[in-house]
GROMACS .gro file of N, CA and C in nm:
model
  282
    1ARG      N    1   0.084  -0.118   0.000
    1ARG     CA    2   0.000   0.000   0.000
    1ARG      C    3   0.087   0.124   0.000
    2CYS      N    4   0.057   0.217  -0.089
    2CYS     CA    5   0.133   0.341  -0.101
    2CYS      C    6   0.092   0.437   0.010
    3THR      N    7   0.189   0.483   0.086
    3THR     CA    8   0.162   0.575   0.197
    3THR      C    9   0.211   0.716   0.169
    4ASP      N   10   0.270   0.741   0.053
    4ASP     CA   11   0.319   0.873   0.016
    4ASP      C   12   0.201   0.968  -0.005
    5THR      N   13   0.221   1.097   0.023
    5THR     CA   14   0.113   1.195   0.006
    5THR      C   15   0.068   1.206  -0.140
    6ALA      N   16   0.157   1.175  -0.235
    6ALA     CA   17   0.120   1.179  -0.377
    6ALA      C   18   0.012   1.075  -0.409
    7CYS      N   19   0.002   0.972  -0.327
    7CYS     CA   20  -0.097   0.866  -0.350
    7CYS      C   21  -0.233   0.899  -0.288
    8ALA      N   22  -0.239   1.007  -0.211
    8ALA     CA   23  -0.366   1.047  -0.148
    8ALA      C   24  -0.451   1.120  -0.252
    9GLY      N   25  -0.578   1.108  -0.240
    9GLY     CA   26  -0.668   1.175  -0.332
    9GLY      C   27  -0.699   1.091  -0.454
   10GLN      N   28  -0.756   1.155  -0.552
   10GLN     CA   29  -0.806   1.085  -0.670
   10GLN      C   30  -0.697   1.059  -0.773
   11MET      N   31  -0.681   0.933  -0.809
   11MET     CA   32  -0.594   0.895  -0.920
   11MET      C   33  -0.686   0.874  -1.040
   12LEU      N   34  -0.654   0.940  -1.151
   12LEU     CA   35  -0.743   0.936  -1.266
   12LEU      C   36  -0.722   0.814  -1.354
   13GLU      N   37  -0.596   0.770  -1.366
   13GLU     CA   38  -0.563   0.650  -1.444
   13GLU      C   39  -0.439   0.588  -1.383
   14THR      N   40  -0.423   0.456  -1.404
   14THR     CA   41  -0.303   0.387  -1.359
   14THR      C   42  -0.258   0.289  -1.467
   15TRP      N   43  -0.126   0.265  -1.470
   15TRP     CA   44  -0.067   0.170  -1.564
   15TRP      C   45   0.043   0.094  -1.491
   16SER      N   46   0.061  -0.033  -1.523
   16SER     CA   47   0.168  -0.114  -1.463
   16SER      C   48   0.289  -0.115  -1.555
   17PHE      N   49   0.406  -0.089  -1.496
   17PHE     CA   50   0.535  -0.098  -1.563
   17PHE      C   51   0.625  -0.181  -1.474
   18GLY      N   52   0.613  -0.314  -1.482
   18GLY     CA   53   0.688  -0.402  -1.392
   18GLY      C   54   0.645  -0.379  -1.249
   19PRO      N   55   0.741  -0.355  -1.158
   19PRO     CA   56   0.704  -0.329  -1.019
   19PRO      C   57   0.649  -0.189  -0.996
   20ASP      N   58   0.659  -0.102  -1.098
   20ASP     CA   59   0.610   0.036  -1.084
   20ASP      C   60   0.465   0.047  -1.128
   21ILE      N   61   0.390   0.125  -1.052
   21ILE     CA   62   0.255   0.165  -1.091
   21ILE      C   63   0.264   0.313  -1.124
   22VAL      N   64   0.236   0.347  -1.249
   22VAL     CA   65   0.235   0.487  -1.293
   22VAL      C   66   0.092   0.537  -1.282
   23PHE      N   67   0.076   0.656  -1.224
   23PHE     CA   68  -0.059   0.710  -1.210
   23PHE      C   69  -0.062   0.857  -1.245
   24ARG      N   70  -0.181   0.900  -1.288
   24ARG     CA   71  -0.207   1.039  -1.329
   24ARG      C   72  -0.304   1.100  -1.230
   25ARG      N   73  -0.274   1.225  -1.193
   25ARG     CA   74  -0.365   1.300  -1.106
   25ARG      C   75  -0.355   1.448  -1.140
   26MET      N   76  -0.452   1.524  -1.098
   26MET     CA   77  -0.453   1.669  -1.119
   26MET      C   78  -0.406   1.737  -0.991
   27GLU      N   79  -0.327   1.843  -1.006
   27GLU     CA   80  -0.269   1.913  -0.892
   27GLU      C   81  -0.268   2.063  -0.918
   28GLY      N   82  -0.217   2.138  -0.821
   28GLY     CA   83  -0.197   2.281  -0.836
   28GLY      C   84  -0.325   2.361  -0.818
   29HIS      N   85  -0.312   2.491  -0.840
   29HIS     CA   86  -0.425   2.582  -0.826
   29HIS      C   87  -0.537   2.543  -0.920
   30GLY      N   88  -0.652   2.515  -0.865
   30GLY     CA   89  -0.768   2.476  -0.945
   30GLY      C   90  -0.749   2.345  -1.020
   31ASN      N   91  -0.658   2.262  -0.972
   31ASN     CA   92  -0.627   2.135  -1.038
   31ASN      C   93  -0.592   2.156  -1.185
   32GLY      N   94  -0.513   2.260  -1.212
   32GLY     CA   95  -0.478   2.295  -1.349
   32GLY      C   96  -0.355   2.226  -1.404
   33LEU      N   97  -0.286   2.146  -1.321
   33LEU     CA   98  -0.166   2.077  -1.366
   33LEU      C   99  -0.189   1.927  -1.368
   34THR      N  100  -0.142   1.863  -1.473
   34THR     CA  101  -0.146   1.717  -1.480
   34THR      C  102  -0.013   1.664  -1.431
   35ALA      N  103  -0.018   1.572  -1.337
   35ALA     CA  104   0.104   1.512  -1.282
   35ALA      C  105   0.103   1.362  -1.306
   36LEU      N  106   0.218   1.311  -1.344
   36LEU     CA  107   0.238   1.167  -1.356
   36LEU      C  108   0.342   1.126  -1.251
   37TYR      N  109   0.310   1.021  -1.178
   37TYR     CA  110   0.398   0.967  -1.075
   37TYR      C  111   0.422   0.819  -1.100
   38ALA      N  112   0.533   0.769  -1.048
   38ALA     CA  113   0.561   0.626  -1.049
   38ALA      C  114   0.580   0.582  -0.905
   39TRP      N  115   0.507   0.479  -0.865
   39TRP     CA  116   0.520   0.420  -0.732
   39TRP      C  117   0.588   0.285  -0.746
   40ASP      N  118   0.706   0.271  -0.686
   40ASP     CA  119   0.777   0.144  -0.682
   40ASP      C  120   0.716   0.063  -0.568
   41SER      N  121   0.636  -0.036  -0.601
   41SER     CA  122   0.561  -0.111  -0.500
   41SER      C  123   0.652  -0.198  -0.414
   42ARG      N  124   0.771  -0.232  -0.462
   42ARG     CA  125   0.863  -0.313  -0.380
   42ARG      C  126   0.928  -0.231  -0.270
   43ARG      N  127   0.968  -0.109  -0.304
   43ARG     CA  128   1.036  -0.024  -0.206
   43ARG      C  129   0.944   0.079  -0.142
   44ASN      N  130   0.820   0.089  -0.189
   44ASN     CA  131   0.724   0.188  -0.142
   44ASN      C  132   0.779   0.330  -0.155
   45VAL      N  133   0.831   0.359  -0.276
   45VAL     CA  134   0.889   0.490  -0.305
   45VAL      C  135   0.814   0.549  -0.424
   46VAL      N  136   0.780   0.677  -0.414
   46VAL     CA  137   0.709   0.747  -0.521
   46VAL      C  138   0.802   0.853  -0.579
   47ARG      N  139   0.803   0.863  -0.712
   47ARG     CA  140   0.879   0.970  -0.776
   47ARG      C  141   0.791   1.041  -0.879
   48LEU      N  142   0.812   1.169  -0.890
   48LEU     CA  143   0.741   1.250  -0.989
   48LEU      C  144   0.804   1.226  -1.126
   49ILE      N  145   0.722   1.193  -1.224
   49ILE     CA  146   0.769   1.176  -1.361
   49ILE      C  147   0.762   1.310  -1.434
   50ARG      N  148   0.648   1.377  -1.427
   50ARG     CA  149   0.631   1.509  -1.488
   50ARG      C  150   0.509   1.577  -1.430
   51ARG      N  151   0.512   1.709  -1.428
   51ARG     CA  152   0.398   1.791  -1.386
   51ARG      C  153   0.395   1.909  -1.483
   52GLU      N  154   0.287   1.919  -1.559
   52GLU     CA  155   0.278   2.021  -1.665
   52GLU      C  156   0.137   2.081  -1.669
   53ASP      N  157   0.130   2.201  -1.726
   53ASP     CA  158   0.003   2.267  -1.752
   53ASP      C  159  -0.050   2.210  -1.883
   54GLU      N  160  -0.110   2.092  -1.873
   54GLU     CA  161  -0.158   2.019  -1.989
   54GLU      C  162  -0.269   1.924  -1.946
   55GLU      N  163  -0.336   1.869  -2.044
   55GLU     CA  164  -0.432   1.762  -2.018
   55GLU      C  165  -0.390   1.645  -2.104
   56LEU      N  166  -0.400   1.525  -2.046
   56LEU     CA  167  -0.368   1.403  -2.117
   56LEU      C  168  -0.495   1.319  -2.129
   57PHE      N  169  -0.518   1.263  -2.247
   57PHE     CA  170  -0.638   1.183  -2.273
   57PHE      C  171  -0.598   1.049  -2.334
   58GLY      N  172  -0.675   0.946  -2.307
   58GLY     CA  173  -0.665   0.819  -2.376
   58GLY      C  174  -0.526   0.757  -2.375
   59CYS      N  175  -0.456   0.769  -2.264
   59CYS     CA  176  -0.319   0.716  -2.257
   59CYS      C  177  -0.319   0.564  -2.256
   60GLY      N  178  -0.218   0.508  -2.318
   60GLY     CA  179  -0.197   0.365  -2.318
   60GLY      C  180  -0.048   0.335  -2.309
   61ARG      N  181  -0.017   0.221  -2.255
   61ARG     CA  182   0.123   0.180  -2.239
   61ARG      C  183   0.178   0.130  -2.371
   62ALA      N  184   0.301   0.173  -2.404
   62ALA     CA  185   0.370   0.127  -2.525
   62ALA      C  186   0.517   0.109  -2.487
   63GLY      N  187   0.555  -0.013  -2.449
   63GLY     CA  188   0.691  -0.038  -2.403
   63GLY      C  189   0.718   0.038  -2.275
   64ALA      N  190   0.823   0.121  -2.274
   64ALA     CA  191   0.859   0.202  -2.156
   64ALA      C  192   0.801   0.342  -2.165
   65HIS      N  193   0.696   0.359  -2.245
   65HIS     CA  194   0.635   0.490  -2.266
   65HIS      C  195   0.485   0.485  -2.246
   66LEU      N  196   0.428   0.602  -2.224
   66LEU     CA  197   0.283   0.621  -2.234
   66LEU      C  198   0.258   0.698  -2.362
   67VAL      N  199   0.164   0.655  -2.440
   67VAL     CA  200   0.123   0.728  -2.560
   67VAL      C  201  -0.013   0.789  -2.529
   68CYS      N  202  -0.019   0.922  -2.543
   68CYS     CA  203  -0.139   0.997  -2.501
   68CYS      C  204  -0.174   1.105  -2.602
   69LEU      N  205  -0.298   1.145  -2.599
   69LEU     CA  206  -0.338   1.269  -2.662
   69LEU      C  207  -0.311   1.378  -2.559
   70GLN      N  208  -0.244   1.485  -2.601
   70GLN     CA  209  -0.204   1.593  -2.511
   70GLN      C  210  -0.254   1.725  -2.567
   71GLU      N  211  -0.305   1.812  -2.479
   71GLU     CA  212  -0.342   1.947  -2.520
   71GLU      C  213  -0.325   2.042  -2.403
   72SER      N  214  -0.316   2.170  -2.437
   72SER     CA  215  -0.310   2.273  -2.334
   72SER      C  216  -0.374   2.399  -2.391
   73ALA      N  217  -0.379   2.504  -2.311
   73ALA     CA  218  -0.437   2.629  -2.358
   73ALA      C  219  -0.354   2.689  -2.472
   74ARG      N  220  -0.226   2.655  -2.477
   74ARG     CA  221  -0.137   2.708  -2.580
   74ARG      C  222  -0.108   2.610  -2.693
   75GLN      N  223  -0.159   2.487  -2.682
   75GLN     CA  224  -0.125   2.383  -2.780
   75GLN      C  225  -0.248   2.300  -2.815
   76PRO      N  226  -0.285   2.294  -2.943
   76PRO     CA  227  -0.396   2.206  -2.982
   76PRO      C  228  -0.361   2.060  -2.954
   77ARG      N  229  -0.461   1.976  -2.953
   77ARG     CA  230  -0.442   1.834  -2.923
   77ARG      C  231  -0.347   1.770  -3.024
   78ARG      N  232  -0.257   1.687  -2.970
   78ARG     CA  233  -0.161   1.613  -3.051
   78ARG      C  234  -0.129   1.481  -2.983
   79LEU      N  235  -0.069   1.390  -3.056
   79LEU     CA  236  -0.033   1.260  -3.003
   79LEU      C  237   0.113   1.265  -2.958
   80VAL      N  238   0.139   1.224  -2.832
   80VAL     CA  239   0.274   1.227  -2.778
   80VAL      C  240   0.310   1.094  -2.715
   81SER      N  241   0.439   1.069  -2.706
   81SER     CA  242   0.494   0.955  -2.635
   81SER      C  243   0.571   1.010  -2.516
   82ILE      N  244   0.537   0.965  -2.395
   82ILE     CA  245   0.601   1.014  -2.273
   82ILE      C  246   0.688   0.904  -2.215
   83ASP      N  247   0.817   0.931  -2.201
   83ASP     CA  248   0.911   0.838  -2.140
   83ASP      C  249   0.885   0.837  -1.989
   84VAL      N  250   0.850   0.722  -1.932
   84VAL     CA  251   0.814   0.718  -1.789
   84VAL      C  252   0.937   0.727  -1.699
   85GLU      N  253   1.056   0.715  -1.753
   85GLU     CA  254   1.177   0.735  -1.672
   85GLU      C  255   1.214   0.883  -1.664
   86SER      N  256   1.221   0.950  -1.778
   86SER     CA  257   1.267   1.089  -1.782
   86SER      C  258   1.153   1.190  -1.777
   87GLY      N  259   1.032   1.151  -1.816
   87GLY     CA  260   0.920   1.244  -1.823
   87GLY      C  261   0.916   1.324  -1.951
   88GLU      N  262   1.011   1.304  -2.039
   88GLU     CA  263   1.015   1.378  -2.165
   88GLU      C  264   0.903   1.331  -2.258
   89ALA      N  265   0.839   1.430  -2.322
   89ALA     CA  266   0.734   1.400  -2.419
   89ALA      C  267   0.788   1.425  -2.560
   90ARG      N  268   0.761   1.331  -2.650
   90ARG     CA  269   0.802   1.342  -2.790
   90ARG      C  270   0.675   1.340  -2.875
   91VAL      N  271   0.663   1.437  -2.961
   91VAL     CA  272   0.546   1.449  -3.048
   91VAL      C  273   0.551   1.339  -3.153
   92LEU      N  274   0.441   1.262  -3.162
   92LEU     CA  275   0.428   1.159  -3.265
   92LEU      C  276   0.347   1.208  -3.383
   93TYR      N  277   0.247   1.292  -3.354
   93TYR     CA  278   0.161   1.342  -3.460
   93TYR      C  279   0.097   1.474  -3.416
   94GLU      N  280   0.111   1.576  -3.498
   94GLU     CA  281   0.051   1.708  -3.471
   94GLU      C  282  -0.092   1.710  -3.519
   0.00000   0.00000   0.00000
């Protein structure tokens, strides 16, 4: 059981990556930031993958990445691949 404060509250989606459970939640003022975290269930350690002023939709696991539709107030919806280790997003389709 995850006891970190990042695990408290509503998790919107979760994905399994080996012993890690990656989860998405909204944070910040007015829940305007999307945050992705990884919880290592063996060591009970949580790390932040990324926190951005964006919305992610329809994410699915693809190897060591999440592939999601991403949009923000400054960026129309596009398809991105997010590396769950580094948090870097790479545009797959504009």
